[in-house]
XYZ file of C-alpha atoms in Angstrom:
192
model
C -0.256 -0.047 0.247
C 1.189 3.396 -1.042
C 2.619 5.903 1.879
C 2.964 9.642 1.496
C 5.243 10.601 -0.825
C 4.613 7.510 -3.164
C 6.626 5.170 -1.227
C 4.959 1.790 -0.228
C 4.176 0.437 2.989
C 7.553 -1.335 4.469
C 7.582 -5.046 4.588
C 8.984 -6.987 7.685
C 11.829 -8.165 5.207
C 12.619 -4.255 4.716
C 13.252 -3.912 8.150
C 14.785 -7.563 8.296
C 17.495 -6.696 5.452
C 17.798 -3.115 7.542
C 18.944 -5.129 10.640
C 21.321 -6.750 8.513
C 22.143 -3.809 7.226
C 23.093 -2.205 10.383
C 25.037 -5.537 12.134
C 26.837 -5.275 9.103
C 27.916 -1.399 9.254
C 28.017 -1.161 12.897
C 29.551 -4.428 13.695
C 27.015 -6.067 15.894
C 24.088 -6.842 17.521
C 23.931 -3.656 19.674
C 24.028 -1.903 16.089
C 20.249 -3.222 15.929
C 17.976 0.174 17.449
C 14.574 0.452 16.416
C 14.531 4.660 15.660
C 17.656 4.606 13.985
C 16.347 2.175 11.567
C 13.120 3.848 11.164
C 15.042 6.630 10.258
C 17.424 4.934 8.095
C 14.270 3.336 6.517
C 12.267 6.659 6.180
C 9.585 5.458 8.887
C 8.046 5.219 11.957
C 8.414 3.430 15.218
C 4.985 2.151 14.728
C 5.622 0.571 11.063
C 8.202 -1.272 13.245
C 5.357 -2.379 15.737
C 3.134 -3.542 12.862
C 5.642 -6.361 11.984
C 7.405 -6.907 15.109
C 6.565 -7.239 18.733
C 10.032 -6.225 19.717
C 13.383 -5.918 18.831
C 14.579 -9.835 19.343
C 11.720 -10.869 17.146
C 13.766 -8.832 14.719
C 16.868 -9.855 14.807
C 15.171 -13.811 14.753
C 13.622 -12.145 11.344
C 16.896 -10.876 10.046
C 19.329 -13.820 11.211
C 16.432 -15.659 8.960
C 16.753 -14.121 5.863
C 20.848 -14.049 6.395
C 20.786 -17.922 6.966
C 18.235 -18.659 4.198
C 20.265 -15.921 1.620
C 23.355 -17.260 2.676
C 23.421 -21.210 3.318
C 20.051 -22.576 1.323
C 19.796 -20.444 -1.160
C 22.921 -21.095 -2.353
C 23.204 -24.381 -2.250
C 20.413 -24.529 -4.194
C 21.901 -22.744 -6.908
C 24.824 -24.799 -6.851
C 22.705 -27.954 -7.347
C 21.986 -26.730 -10.723
C 25.984 -27.884 -11.533
C 25.416 -31.787 -12.589
C 29.363 -32.475 -11.564
C 30.963 -32.007 -7.770
C 34.563 -30.163 -8.861
C 32.241 -27.613 -10.712
C 29.913 -27.430 -7.514
C 33.107 -27.059 -5.255
C 34.232 -24.681 -7.962
C 31.811 -22.387 -7.923
C 31.346 -22.391 -4.450
C 34.771 -21.346 -3.606
C 34.208 -18.467 -6.176
C 31.131 -17.649 -4.329
C 31.706 -17.585 -0.626
C 35.330 -15.421 -2.169
C 33.824 -12.665 -3.552
C 31.584 -12.766 -0.739
C 34.046 -12.870 1.954
C 35.518 -9.712 0.231
C 32.530 -7.413 0.599
C 30.485 -8.559 3.351
C 31.302 -8.953 7.108
C 27.922 -10.460 8.456
C 29.190 -13.540 8.971
C 32.396 -12.607 10.661
C 30.506 -10.172 12.898
C 27.901 -13.057 13.688
C 31.430 -14.888 14.973
C 31.895 -12.320 17.001
C 28.543 -12.555 18.217
C 28.513 -16.754 18.655
C 27.982 -16.485 23.012
C 24.520 -14.502 21.980
C 21.420 -16.642 22.280
C 19.852 -16.037 19.599
C 22.622 -15.973 17.395
C 24.326 -19.022 18.992
C 21.539 -21.640 17.298
C 21.573 -19.746 13.736
C 25.375 -20.221 13.458
C 25.567 -23.716 14.993
C 22.864 -24.725 12.217
C 24.070 -23.268 9.966
C 27.615 -24.295 9.933
C 26.667 -27.070 10.415
C 24.400 -27.669 7.208
C 27.560 -25.964 5.396
C 30.016 -28.624 6.487
C 27.365 -31.577 5.985
C 26.997 -30.056 1.954
C 30.207 -29.821 1.742
C 31.247 -32.817 2.978
C 28.302 -34.632 0.462
C 30.242 -32.867 -2.129
C 33.802 -34.407 -1.187
C 32.543 -37.817 -0.953
C 31.051 -37.259 -4.420
C 34.461 -36.839 -5.548
C 35.682 -40.273 -3.970
C 36.788 -39.809 -0.342
C 35.367 -41.477 2.186
C 32.786 -40.035 5.302
C 35.980 -39.216 7.382
C 38.530 -37.430 4.996
C 35.355 -35.696 3.280
C 34.313 -34.231 6.656
C 38.404 -33.284 7.746
C 38.176 -31.524 4.498
C 35.149 -29.640 5.021
C 36.468 -28.504 8.232
C 39.637 -27.426 6.490
C 37.706 -25.534 3.675
C 35.249 -24.242 6.108
C 38.158 -22.793 8.295
C 40.315 -21.458 4.791
C 36.592 -19.352 4.294
C 36.247 -17.667 7.652
C 40.323 -16.794 7.467
C 40.138 -15.716 4.000
C 36.885 -13.422 4.962
C 39.261 -11.805 8.373
C 41.544 -11.335 5.789
C 39.482 -9.514 3.779
C 38.355 -7.254 6.217
C 41.640 -6.897 7.755
C 44.511 -6.539 5.648
C 42.382 -6.994 2.126
C 45.433 -5.687 0.075
C 47.255 -8.584 0.805
C 44.655 -11.198 -0.731
C 44.889 -12.344 -4.980
C 43.143 -9.346 -6.817
C 41.857 -9.768 -9.868
C 40.115 -12.686 -11.798
C 43.672 -14.419 -12.789
C 44.963 -14.191 -9.586
C 41.735 -15.517 -7.638
C 41.132 -18.337 -9.846
C 44.780 -19.507 -9.473
C 44.448 -19.085 -5.620
C 41.168 -21.534 -5.800
C 43.043 -24.021 -8.098
C 45.856 -24.654 -5.188
C 43.854 -24.435 -2.519
C 40.985 -27.157 -4.687
C 44.442 -29.172 -5.217
C 45.518 -29.447 -1.817
C 41.798 -30.553 -0.848
C 41.595 -32.930 -2.921
C 45.318 -34.325 -2.989
C 45.056 -37.436 -1.332
């Protein structure tokens, strides 16, 4: 429904996306505050309370959006590739690019003790490790080896994300450098 000035009514998703932006830009959950978000969105607090009962409900919605977009949707997109190696390559390319531009996961890792964040991180990491393990099994590794390599892969991703945030100039840049980097990582992970 249009609002004064021609804008449509804000949705719960709009508020959740704004909360994720605040979390990312402000470095944590403390940055998710209703009044500043209302100002950012050009809305009133009444708009917020139309969709959410309290701040915790907004945090829950924001975390659910992040989990879906950065785990389930990524895995679904990768499912279009038939070959496990192609899926791993695509996944690596995606998360390498994501680590450079979006610190949300690192911020959430920093908030891992928070009672709303802890179960989401646990689910996301478990889902991602299970998916990676499955890919490594498809490539011929036994389940134990596949699990170890999925943990190595995920640990490398988190480390790269941290480096991309802290010292991006020290990482490979450009398509060719990143391709060589990803090839070397894959070579090490798939070595027997």
